[in-house]
């Protein structure tokens, strides 16, 4: 997803455009006119505002505090926008370090996954420096349908965790309903169609439910497939939800 976000920022926002991504992905953007930064510090040195989106809290801290990390070049009111879904404590640590160097910090995790990222319809959950939030307005418009400013650092991360908890419980309920349909010898496809026409209509329910049916109807081979939807808590978070379903093909 971060590659799609980078693509939108690259095509519609600031110049010069300096990036640091995986080798294959970075090569594609360089061919399109981006300037490659060898380290996080290189990117910050060449930018007024730097956006970061990595895999988890540990990676986010490494980008900032690691060797040749962001902190080496944060100064003079430079902006740093952390778009990784991280726990509030990690976000606070990064914020304090950035501000001690004279920089501005904004956490901006997103609500949405692959399809919203492709369509530019993510929801941005921002918190931190209000002036930096305002400066990023055009970038947020490029990647999302709406950007919420939620106040002090940590609030964006908390809202992201709450939404992930809700997603996890929704998927757990869907799994239970589809399993009950199967036991009652009712059509799971009919269940999804009924949900789509009623008050419980949801893109998440439709997509995940159809994915489960597609796995069930895959060509028989005798093997067992495990379909798992997992929502994991970052370190320090208070929510954890997961569920799985085992089905036999053929």
PDB file of C-alpha atoms in Angstrom, residues 9-102:
ATOM      1  CA  UNK A   9       2.343  11.864  -3.744  1.00  0.00           C
ATOM      2  CA  UNK A  10       4.928  11.625  -6.504  1.00  0.00           C
ATOM      3  CA  UNK A  11       2.490  12.422  -9.288  1.00  0.00           C
ATOM      4  CA  UNK A  12       0.505  15.200  -7.648  1.00  0.00           C
ATOM      5  CA  UNK A  13       2.550  16.933  -4.960  1.00  0.00           C
ATOM      6  CA  UNK A  14       5.962  18.347  -4.233  1.00  0.00           C
ATOM      7  CA  UNK A  15       9.151  18.738  -6.260  1.00  0.00           C
ATOM      8  CA  UNK A  16      11.997  17.843  -6.034  1.00  0.00           C
ATOM      9  CA  UNK A  17      10.784  14.368  -5.224  1.00  0.00           C
ATOM     10  CA  UNK A  18      13.298  12.311  -3.273  1.00  0.00           C
ATOM     11  CA  UNK A  19      12.373   8.795  -2.212  1.00  0.00           C
ATOM     12  CA  UNK A  20      13.736   5.766  -0.402  1.00  0.00           C
ATOM     13  CA  UNK A  21      11.986   2.446  -1.079  1.00  0.00           C
ATOM     14  CA  UNK A  22      12.846  -1.158  -1.866  1.00  0.00           C
ATOM     15  CA  UNK A  23      15.192  -1.631  -4.818  1.00  0.00           C
ATOM     16  CA  UNK A  24      12.622  -2.714  -7.404  1.00  0.00           C
ATOM     17  CA  UNK A  25      10.009  -0.157  -6.411  1.00  0.00           C
ATOM     18  CA  UNK A  26      12.545   2.647  -6.111  1.00  0.00           C
ATOM     19  CA  UNK A  27      13.851   1.883  -9.597  1.00  0.00           C
ATOM     20  CA  UNK A  28      10.385   2.430 -11.074  1.00  0.00           C
ATOM     21  CA  UNK A  29      10.028   5.847  -9.464  1.00  0.00           C
ATOM     22  CA  UNK A  30      13.544   6.899 -10.425  1.00  0.00           C
ATOM     23  CA  UNK A  31      12.728   6.085 -14.053  1.00  0.00           C
ATOM     24  CA  UNK A  32       9.720   8.377 -13.720  1.00  0.00           C
ATOM     25  CA  UNK A  33      11.886  11.264 -12.510  1.00  0.00           C
ATOM     26  CA  UNK A  34      12.331  10.818  -8.764  1.00  0.00           C
ATOM     27  CA  UNK A  35      15.679  11.342  -7.048  1.00  0.00           C
ATOM     28  CA  UNK A  36      16.893   8.396  -4.986  1.00  0.00           C
ATOM     29  CA  UNK A  37      17.979   8.959  -1.390  1.00  0.00           C
ATOM     30  CA  UNK A  38      20.383   6.344  -0.053  1.00  0.00           C
ATOM     31  CA  UNK A  39      19.427   6.873   3.590  1.00  0.00           C
ATOM     32  CA  UNK A  40      16.528   8.396   5.536  1.00  0.00           C
ATOM     33  CA  UNK A  41      18.824  11.306   6.403  1.00  0.00           C
ATOM     34  CA  UNK A  42      19.402  11.973   2.685  1.00  0.00           C
ATOM     35  CA  UNK A  43      15.663  12.199   2.085  1.00  0.00           C
ATOM     36  CA  UNK A  44      15.096  14.608   4.971  1.00  0.00           C
ATOM     37  CA  UNK A  45      18.052  16.793   3.970  1.00  0.00           C
ATOM     38  CA  UNK A  46      16.564  17.318   0.504  1.00  0.00           C
ATOM     39  CA  UNK A  47      12.954  17.829   1.632  1.00  0.00           C
ATOM     40  CA  UNK A  48      10.854  20.375   3.473  1.00  0.00           C
ATOM     41  CA  UNK A  49       8.333  17.695   4.457  1.00  0.00           C
ATOM     42  CA  UNK A  50       9.122  13.979   4.653  1.00  0.00           C
ATOM     43  CA  UNK A  51       6.465  11.253   4.620  1.00  0.00           C
ATOM     44  CA  UNK A  52       7.233   7.857   6.154  1.00  0.00           C
ATOM     45  CA  UNK A  53       5.207   4.662   5.768  1.00  0.00           C
ATOM     46  CA  UNK A  54       6.890   1.415   6.846  1.00  0.00           C
ATOM     47  CA  UNK A  55       5.779  -1.936   8.229  1.00  0.00           C
ATOM     48  CA  UNK A  56       5.492  -1.475  12.004  1.00  0.00           C
ATOM     49  CA  UNK A  57       6.511   0.476  15.113  1.00  0.00           C
ATOM     50  CA  UNK A  58       9.994  -1.042  15.248  1.00  0.00           C
ATOM     51  CA  UNK A  59      10.706  -0.094  11.639  1.00  0.00           C
ATOM     52  CA  UNK A  60       9.324   3.413  12.227  1.00  0.00           C
ATOM     53  CA  UNK A  61      11.677   3.961  15.177  1.00  0.00           C
ATOM     54  CA  UNK A  62      14.611   2.584  13.212  1.00  0.00           C
ATOM     55  CA  UNK A  63      13.934   5.089  10.427  1.00  0.00           C
ATOM     56  CA  UNK A  64      14.140   7.929  12.933  1.00  0.00           C
ATOM     57  CA  UNK A  65      16.709   6.809  15.509  1.00  0.00           C
ATOM     58  CA  UNK A  66      18.834   4.388  13.469  1.00  0.00           C
ATOM     59  CA  UNK A  67      22.163   4.890  11.744  1.00  0.00           C
ATOM     60  CA  UNK A  68      21.839   7.727   9.185  1.00  0.00           C
ATOM     61  CA  UNK A  69      18.263   8.117  10.366  1.00  0.00           C
ATOM     62  CA  UNK A  70      15.845  10.988  10.111  1.00  0.00           C
ATOM     63  CA  UNK A  71      17.075  12.779  13.242  1.00  0.00           C
ATOM     64  CA  UNK A  72      20.453  13.505  11.676  1.00  0.00           C
ATOM     65  CA  UNK A  73      18.880  16.051   9.319  1.00  0.00           C
ATOM     66  CA  UNK A  74      15.786  17.272  11.165  1.00  0.00           C
ATOM     67  CA  UNK A  75      16.135  21.014  11.795  1.00  0.00           C
ATOM     68  CA  UNK A  76      14.874  24.451  10.787  1.00  0.00           C
ATOM     69  CA  UNK A  77      11.154  23.683  10.980  1.00  0.00           C
ATOM     70  CA  UNK A  78      11.355  20.635   8.687  1.00  0.00           C
ATOM     71  CA  UNK A  79       8.208  18.527   8.746  1.00  0.00           C
ATOM     72  CA  UNK A  80       8.015  14.779   9.369  1.00  0.00           C
ATOM     73  CA  UNK A  81       4.770  12.888   8.720  1.00  0.00           C
ATOM     74  CA  UNK A  82       4.552   9.346  10.110  1.00  0.00           C
ATOM     75  CA  UNK A  83       1.920   7.391   8.174  1.00  0.00           C
ATOM     76  CA  UNK A  84       2.775   3.985   9.634  1.00  0.00           C
ATOM     77  CA  UNK A  85       0.156   2.427  11.916  1.00  0.00           C
ATOM     78  CA  UNK A  86       2.105   2.531  15.187  1.00  0.00           C
ATOM     79  CA  UNK A  87       1.265   2.522  18.876  1.00  0.00           C
ATOM     80  CA  UNK A  88       0.752   5.858  20.668  1.00  0.00           C
ATOM     81  CA  UNK A  89       3.882   5.522  22.833  1.00  0.00           C
ATOM     82  CA  UNK A  90       6.127   5.065  19.801  1.00  0.00           C
ATOM     83  CA  UNK A  91       4.504   8.037  18.110  1.00  0.00           C
ATOM     84  CA  UNK A  92       5.089  10.152  21.212  1.00  0.00           C
ATOM     85  CA  UNK A  93       8.772   9.129  21.343  1.00  0.00           C
ATOM     86  CA  UNK A  94       9.264  10.093  17.708  1.00  0.00           C
ATOM     87  CA  UNK A  95       7.394  13.358  18.188  1.00  0.00           C
ATOM     88  CA  UNK A  96       9.530  14.429  21.141  1.00  0.00           C
ATOM     89  CA  UNK A  97      12.756  13.633  19.297  1.00  0.00           C
ATOM     90  CA  UNK A  98      11.671  15.522  16.173  1.00  0.00           C
ATOM     91  CA  UNK A  99      10.580  18.601  18.114  1.00  0.00           C
ATOM     92  CA  UNK A 100      13.767  18.683  20.194  1.00  0.00           C
ATOM     93  CA  UNK A 101      15.628  19.079  16.904  1.00  0.00           C
ATOM     94  CA  UNK A 102      13.436  21.988  15.861  1.00  0.00           C
TER      95      UNK A 102
END
